[in-house]
Short mmCIF file of C-alpha atoms in Angstrom, two decimals:
data_model
loop_
_atom_site.label_atom_id
_atom_site.label_comp_id
_atom_site.label_asym_id
_atom_site.label_seq_id
_atom_site.Cartn_x
_atom_site.Cartn_y
_atom_site.Cartn_z
CA MET E 1253 -1.43 13.53 2.24
CA LEU E 1254 -5.08 14.28 1.95
CA SER E 1255 -4.76 17.93 1.00
CA GLU E 1256 -2.14 17.16 -1.69
CA VAL E 1257 -4.26 14.41 -3.22
CA MET E 1258 -7.35 16.70 -3.22
CA SER E 1259 -5.44 19.54 -4.90
CA TRP E 1260 -4.37 17.26 -7.77
CA LEU E 1261 -7.58 15.34 -8.26
CA ARG E 1262 -10.04 18.19 -7.78
CA GLU E 1263 -8.24 20.22 -10.44
CA GLY E 1264 -9.23 17.54 -12.92
CA PRO E 1265 -12.11 17.88 -15.36
CA GLY E 1266 -14.73 15.58 -13.93
CA GLU E 1267 -16.69 14.02 -11.14
CA THR E 1268 -16.00 10.26 -11.25
CA TYR E 1269 -13.21 8.77 -9.20
CA LEU E 1270 -11.74 5.34 -8.59
CA ASP E 1271 -10.18 4.76 -5.16
CA CYS E 1272 -8.24 1.51 -5.60
CA THR E 1273 -7.44 1.26 -1.86
CA VAL E 1274 -10.45 2.85 -0.24
CA GLY E 1275 -9.53 1.71 3.23
CA TYR E 1276 -11.62 3.40 5.89
CA GLY E 1277 -12.95 5.98 3.43
CA GLY E 1278 -11.03 9.13 4.28
CA HIS E 1279 -10.10 10.16 0.74
CA ALA E 1280 -13.45 8.97 -0.67
CA ALA E 1281 -15.37 10.97 1.92
CA LYS E 1282 -13.44 14.17 1.04
CA LEU E 1283 -13.99 13.68 -2.68
CA LEU E 1284 -17.73 13.15 -2.17
CA GLU E 1285 -18.02 16.02 0.28
CA GLU E 1286 -16.26 18.54 -1.97
CA GLY E 1287 -17.69 17.21 -5.22
CA GLY E 1288 -20.97 18.16 -6.80
CA PRO E 1289 -24.17 16.09 -6.59
CA ALA E 1290 -23.06 14.08 -9.68
CA THR E 1291 -19.76 13.04 -8.06
CA VAL E 1292 -19.31 9.26 -7.85
CA VAL E 1293 -16.56 7.31 -6.11
CA VAL E 1294 -15.91 3.67 -6.88
CA GLY E 1295 -13.92 2.16 -4.00
CA ILE E 1296 -12.02 -1.17 -3.83
CA ASP E 1297 -10.35 -2.84 -0.85
CA GLN E 1298 -9.25 -6.31 0.05
CA ASP E 1299 -10.07 -5.87 3.72
CA PRO E 1300 -13.69 -6.71 4.61
CA ASN E 1301 -13.42 -4.69 7.82
CA ALA E 1302 -12.34 -1.65 5.86
CA ILE E 1303 -15.16 -2.06 3.33
CA ALA E 1304 -17.72 -2.35 6.18
CA ALA E 1305 -16.34 0.80 7.82
CA SER E 1306 -16.34 2.70 4.54
CA LYS E 1307 -19.92 1.67 3.82
CA ALA E 1308 -20.98 3.05 7.20
CA ARG E 1309 -18.92 6.26 6.77
CA LEU E 1310 -20.17 6.89 3.21
CA ALA E 1311 -23.79 5.77 3.69
CA GLU E 1312 -25.12 9.33 3.47
CA TYR E 1313 -23.96 9.51 -0.15
CA GLY E 1314 -26.06 6.54 -1.27
CA GLN E 1315 -25.23 5.26 -4.75
CA ARG E 1316 -22.64 7.96 -5.19
CA ALA E 1317 -20.31 5.67 -3.20
CA ARG E 1318 -20.01 2.25 -4.84
CA LEU E 1319 -17.77 -0.07 -2.81
CA PHE E 1320 -16.36 -3.47 -3.67
CA LYS E 1321 -14.37 -6.03 -1.69
CA GLY E 1322 -11.50 -7.25 -3.82
CA HIS E 1323 -8.06 -6.53 -5.19
CA PHE E 1324 -7.18 -3.58 -7.42
CA MET E 1325 -5.83 -6.01 -9.97
CA ASP E 1326 -9.49 -6.48 -10.92
CA LEU E 1327 -10.26 -2.76 -11.14
CA LYS E 1328 -11.69 -2.96 -14.67
CA ARG E 1329 -14.13 -5.63 -13.59
CA PHE E 1330 -15.31 -3.60 -10.60
CA LEU E 1331 -15.77 -0.49 -12.74
CA SER E 1332 -17.85 -2.50 -15.16
CA GLY E 1333 -19.94 -3.80 -12.23
CA ALA E 1334 -20.47 -0.24 -11.03
CA GLY E 1335 -21.58 0.83 -14.51
CA VAL E 1336 -18.68 3.25 -14.88
CA PRO E 1337 -16.82 3.01 -18.24
CA ARG E 1338 -14.21 5.73 -17.52
CA VAL E 1339 -13.10 7.83 -14.59
CA ASP E 1340 -11.68 11.35 -14.15
CA GLY E 1341 -9.35 10.52 -11.24
CA VAL E 1342 -7.67 7.44 -9.74
CA LEU E 1343 -6.06 7.06 -6.34
CA PHE E 1344 -3.76 4.31 -4.98
CA ASP E 1345 -2.91 4.74 -1.33
CA LEU E 1346 -0.65 1.72 -0.90
CA GLY E 1347 0.33 -0.17 2.23
CA VAL E 1348 -1.39 -0.64 5.57
CA SER E 1349 -3.80 1.88 7.08
CA SER E 1350 -3.51 3.22 10.61
CA PRO E 1351 -6.58 1.30 11.83
CA GLN E 1352 -5.05 -1.91 10.55
CA PHE E 1353 -1.78 -1.19 12.36
CA ASP E 1354 -3.65 -0.35 15.54
CA GLU E 1355 -5.58 -3.67 15.64
CA PRO E 1356 -3.24 -6.15 17.40
CA GLU E 1357 -5.26 -9.14 16.15
CA ARG E 1358 -4.29 -8.26 12.58
CA GLY E 1359 -0.61 -8.88 13.31
CA PHE E 1360 0.81 -6.02 11.25
CA SER E 1361 2.63 -4.33 14.11
CA PHE E 1362 5.02 -5.45 16.85
CA GLN E 1363 4.02 -2.50 19.04
CA ALA E 1364 1.32 -4.64 20.68
CA ASP E 1365 1.31 -8.44 20.88
CA GLY E 1366 -0.95 -10.30 18.47
CA PRO E 1367 -1.07 -13.33 16.19
CA LEU E 1368 1.30 -13.39 13.21
CA ASP E 1369 -1.42 -12.95 10.63
CA MET E 1370 -0.80 -9.87 8.36
CA ARG E 1371 -3.45 -10.79 5.81
CA MET E 1372 -5.42 -7.90 4.38
CA ASP E 1373 -8.27 -10.41 3.83
CA GLN E 1374 -8.27 -12.74 6.78
CA SER E 1375 -10.69 -15.12 5.10
CA SER E 1376 -8.10 -16.59 2.74
CA GLY E 1377 -4.39 -17.01 2.00
CA ARG E 1378 -1.30 -17.89 3.99
CA THR E 1379 -0.52 -16.09 7.24
CA ALA E 1380 2.84 -14.64 8.18
CA ALA E 1381 3.09 -17.43 10.83
CA GLU E 1382 2.88 -20.03 8.06
CA LEU E 1383 5.76 -18.38 6.19
CA VAL E 1384 7.88 -17.90 9.32
CA ASN E 1385 7.41 -21.46 10.46
CA GLY E 1386 7.31 -23.23 7.12
CA LEU E 1387 9.87 -21.69 4.75
CA PRO E 1388 13.36 -23.13 4.53
CA GLU E 1389 16.04 -20.86 6.00
CA SER E 1390 17.45 -19.79 2.65
CA ASP E 1391 14.02 -18.91 1.25
CA LEU E 1392 13.10 -16.99 4.39
CA ALA E 1393 16.33 -15.04 4.21
CA ASP E 1394 15.77 -14.24 0.54
CA LEU E 1395 12.21 -13.05 1.27
CA ILE E 1396 13.39 -10.74 4.07
CA TYR E 1397 16.16 -9.30 1.89
CA GLN E 1398 14.08 -8.91 -1.26
CA TYR E 1399 10.94 -7.41 0.26
CA GLY E 1400 12.46 -5.74 3.32
CA GLU E 1401 15.87 -4.73 1.95
CA GLU E 1402 17.15 -6.01 5.29
CA ARG E 1403 20.95 -6.31 5.35
CA PHE E 1404 20.86 -8.75 8.28
CA SER E 1405 18.34 -11.02 6.58
CA ARG E 1406 20.48 -14.16 6.85
CA ARG E 1407 21.15 -13.67 10.54
CA ILE E 1408 17.48 -13.03 11.18
CA ALA E 1409 16.38 -16.11 9.19
CA ARG E 1410 18.91 -18.26 11.03
CA ALA E 1411 17.65 -17.01 14.40
CA ILE E 1412 14.00 -17.70 13.40
CA VAL E 1413 14.76 -21.24 12.27
CA LYS E 1414 16.67 -21.94 15.48
CA ALA E 1415 13.78 -20.59 17.63
CA ARG E 1416 11.12 -22.57 15.78
CA GLU E 1417 13.01 -25.78 16.45
CA ASP E 1418 11.79 -25.50 20.04
CA ARG E 1419 8.25 -24.30 19.25
CA PRO E 1420 6.44 -22.49 16.45
CA VAL E 1421 6.72 -18.67 16.32
CA ARG E 1422 3.16 -17.47 16.71
CA SER E 1423 3.06 -13.89 17.94
CA THR E 1424 4.32 -10.51 16.79
CA ARG E 1425 6.21 -9.80 19.97
CA GLU E 1426 7.81 -13.20 19.90
CA LEU E 1427 9.12 -12.59 16.39
CA ALA E 1428 10.28 -9.07 17.18
CA THR E 1429 12.26 -10.49 20.21
CA ILE E 1430 13.91 -13.06 17.99
CA ILE E 1431 14.92 -10.38 15.48
CA GLU E 1432 16.30 -8.17 18.29
CA SER E 1433 18.49 -11.06 19.48
CA ALA E 1434 19.84 -11.68 15.96
CA VAL E 1435 21.11 -8.22 15.01
CA PRO E 1436 24.04 -6.16 16.34
CA GLY E 1437 23.46 -3.83 19.26
CA ALA E 1438 24.05 -0.67 17.24
CA TYR E 1439 21.38 -1.78 14.77
CA ARG E 1440 18.91 -2.45 17.60
CA ARG E 1441 19.40 1.14 18.74
CA GLY E 1442 18.91 2.60 15.29
CA ARG E 1443 16.45 5.23 14.11
CA ILE E 1444 13.84 2.64 13.17
CA HIS E 1445 13.07 -0.56 15.06
CA CYS E 1446 15.23 -3.44 13.91
CA ALA E 1447 12.11 -5.55 13.18
CA THR E 1448 10.48 -3.03 10.89
CA ARG E 1449 11.99 -4.27 7.62
CA THR E 1450 11.31 -7.94 8.41
CA PHE E 1451 7.68 -7.21 9.23
CA GLN E 1452 7.38 -5.19 6.02
CA ALA E 1453 8.82 -8.09 3.99
CA LEU E 1454 6.44 -10.63 5.52
CA ARG E 1455 3.42 -8.37 4.98
CA ILE E 1456 4.35 -7.81 1.31
CA ALA E 1457 4.81 -11.54 0.74
CA VAL E 1458 1.59 -12.53 2.54
CA ASN E 1459 -0.48 -10.08 0.49
CA ALA E 1460 1.45 -10.30 -2.78
CA GLU E 1461 1.47 -6.51 -2.70
CA LEU E 1462 3.96 -5.96 -5.51
CA ASP E 1463 2.94 -8.75 -7.88
CA ALA E 1464 0.08 -6.96 -9.60
CA LEU E 1465 0.97 -3.33 -9.01
CA GLU E 1466 2.45 -2.44 -12.41
CA ALA E 1467 -0.42 -4.12 -14.32
CA ALA E 1468 -2.95 -2.35 -12.12
CA LEU E 1469 -1.29 1.02 -12.70
CA ARG E 1470 -1.44 0.48 -16.41
CA ASP E 1471 -5.12 -0.56 -16.24
CA ALA E 1472 -5.87 2.51 -14.14
CA VAL E 1473 -4.33 4.84 -16.71
CA ASP E 1474 -6.20 2.98 -19.44
CA VAL E 1475 -9.59 3.75 -17.81
CA LEU E 1476 -8.79 7.47 -17.26
CA SER E 1477 -10.59 10.01 -19.42
CA PRO E 1478 -8.30 12.44 -21.29
CA GLY E 1479 -7.16 15.04 -18.80
CA GLY E 1480 -7.91 12.68 -15.89
CA ARG E 1481 -5.29 12.24 -13.21
CA ILE E 1482 -3.75 9.33 -11.28
CA CYS E 1483 -2.28 9.80 -7.80
CA VAL E 1484 -0.20 7.08 -6.16
CA ILE E 1485 0.99 7.23 -2.55
CA SER E 1486 3.70 4.69 -1.70
CA PHE E 1487 5.43 4.07 1.61
CA HIS E 1488 8.58 2.21 0.77
CA SER E 1489 11.15 2.19 -1.95
CA LEU E 1490 10.05 -1.04 -3.59
CA GLU E 1491 6.59 0.33 -4.28
CA ASP E 1492 7.93 3.71 -5.35
CA ARG E 1493 10.36 2.17 -7.82
CA ILE E 1494 7.51 0.28 -9.54
CA VAL E 1495 5.37 3.42 -9.69
CA LYS E 1496 8.25 5.54 -11.00
CA ARG E 1497 9.22 2.95 -13.64
CA THR E 1498 5.62 2.38 -14.77
CA PHE E 1499 4.82 6.10 -15.05
CA ARG E 1500 8.06 6.72 -16.95
CA GLY E 1501 7.26 3.88 -19.38
CA LEU E 1502 3.72 5.24 -19.96
CA SER E 1503 5.03 8.74 -20.61
CA GLN E 1504 7.65 7.92 -23.27
CA GLY E 1505 7.49 6.96 -26.95
CA LEU E 1506 5.12 7.68 -29.80
CA ASP E 1507 2.24 5.95 -28.01
CA ALA E 1508 2.73 7.79 -24.70
CA GLY E 1509 -0.52 8.02 -22.75
CA LEU E 1510 0.59 9.82 -19.61
CA ARG E 1511 2.11 13.14 -18.74
CA LEU E 1512 4.16 13.27 -15.52
CA LEU E 1513 3.05 16.08 -13.22
CA THR E 1514 5.50 15.37 -10.47
CA LYS E 1515 9.12 15.09 -11.70
CA LYS E 1516 10.07 14.18 -8.14
CA PRO E 1517 7.62 12.67 -5.66
CA GLN E 1518 5.87 14.96 -3.25
CA VAL E 1519 6.42 14.24 0.43
CA PRO E 1520 4.35 15.15 3.49
CA THR E 1521 4.78 18.46 5.17
CA ASP E 1522 6.65 18.69 8.48
CA GLU E 1523 3.35 19.55 10.13
CA GLU E 1524 1.71 16.31 8.86
CA CYS E 1525 4.66 14.23 9.94
CA ARG E 1526 4.49 15.71 13.44
CA ALA E 1527 0.74 14.96 13.62
CA ASN E 1528 1.14 11.48 12.06
CA PRO E 1529 4.67 10.01 12.24
CA ARG E 1530 3.54 7.09 10.03
CA ALA E 1531 3.25 9.57 7.13
CA ARG E 1532 6.96 10.44 7.14
CA SER E 1533 7.88 7.82 4.48
CA ALA E 1534 4.99 8.62 2.12
CA LYS E 1535 5.74 9.64 -1.50
CA LEU E 1536 3.15 10.94 -3.91
CA ARG E 1537 3.50 10.70 -7.71
CA VAL E 1538 0.94 12.12 -10.10
CA GLY E 1539 0.28 11.72 -13.82
CA GLU E 1540 -2.27 13.07 -16.28
CA ARG E 1541 -3.90 11.07 -19.11
CA LEU E 1542 -3.08 12.45 -22.53
CA SER E 1543 -5.66 12.81 -25.24
CA LYS E 1544 -4.98 10.86 -28.45
CA GLU E 1545 -4.21 14.13 -30.18
CA ALA E 1546 -1.66 15.10 -27.53
CA ALA E 1547 -0.11 11.60 -27.52
#
């Protein structure tokens, strides 16, 4: 949703942006390309591979692109380190990027076989394999249901536990095959692959993707200049609910600091979905920071 994000952010009043999930630098490059010579983008990402790729992609902009490896929960600290007290636009593009999905060794996708990793930052934290092979059956079922909204979570957890009794589950294809064997035939032949929700659940759990989202959204609105805008792209209902609830809370009451610019989330065009099927579940919500007088 590059064009939609650009239309919202570039209508704002200023030239300093915070990209909380800079990824491989697509949005940041467009902001710097279309901005004036004073435009600055501060970018954050957990993935060291993504940061390295963004640094290479944005090298021509010099100090106008200030990139940090870390989590958006620390966005205020990174802004301070960049010498940027306030920003005119903020972007969260949540979830996994296409390059991450396309690297089998990252373990995000079952389309190609790879290790069950799923960590955004592969230098630390538990892998998906550790969760799959270490959690008790009831905890594994709860995780798959809570983060994947998977109705067959208990059947899937039971099948995983049975399989790991013989040997540990180590690869993406191995896990996908176990899931396929656990669910009804009609579900296996559904519109989306029957392993999709389980993989989503494991990825969210491994990276604690939802734990700090609301606090980070509130911090992001706090660092916006009056009239500045925040754009959030989410890819599943759990994320979108948090964004919707947080935006609504910030826009109500006597101390409201945000004006909602999208009553309903924007979705990708049919053309974009045809060009990039992974975009079909994207939802974009936008808010604008109120001045103290307006609030």
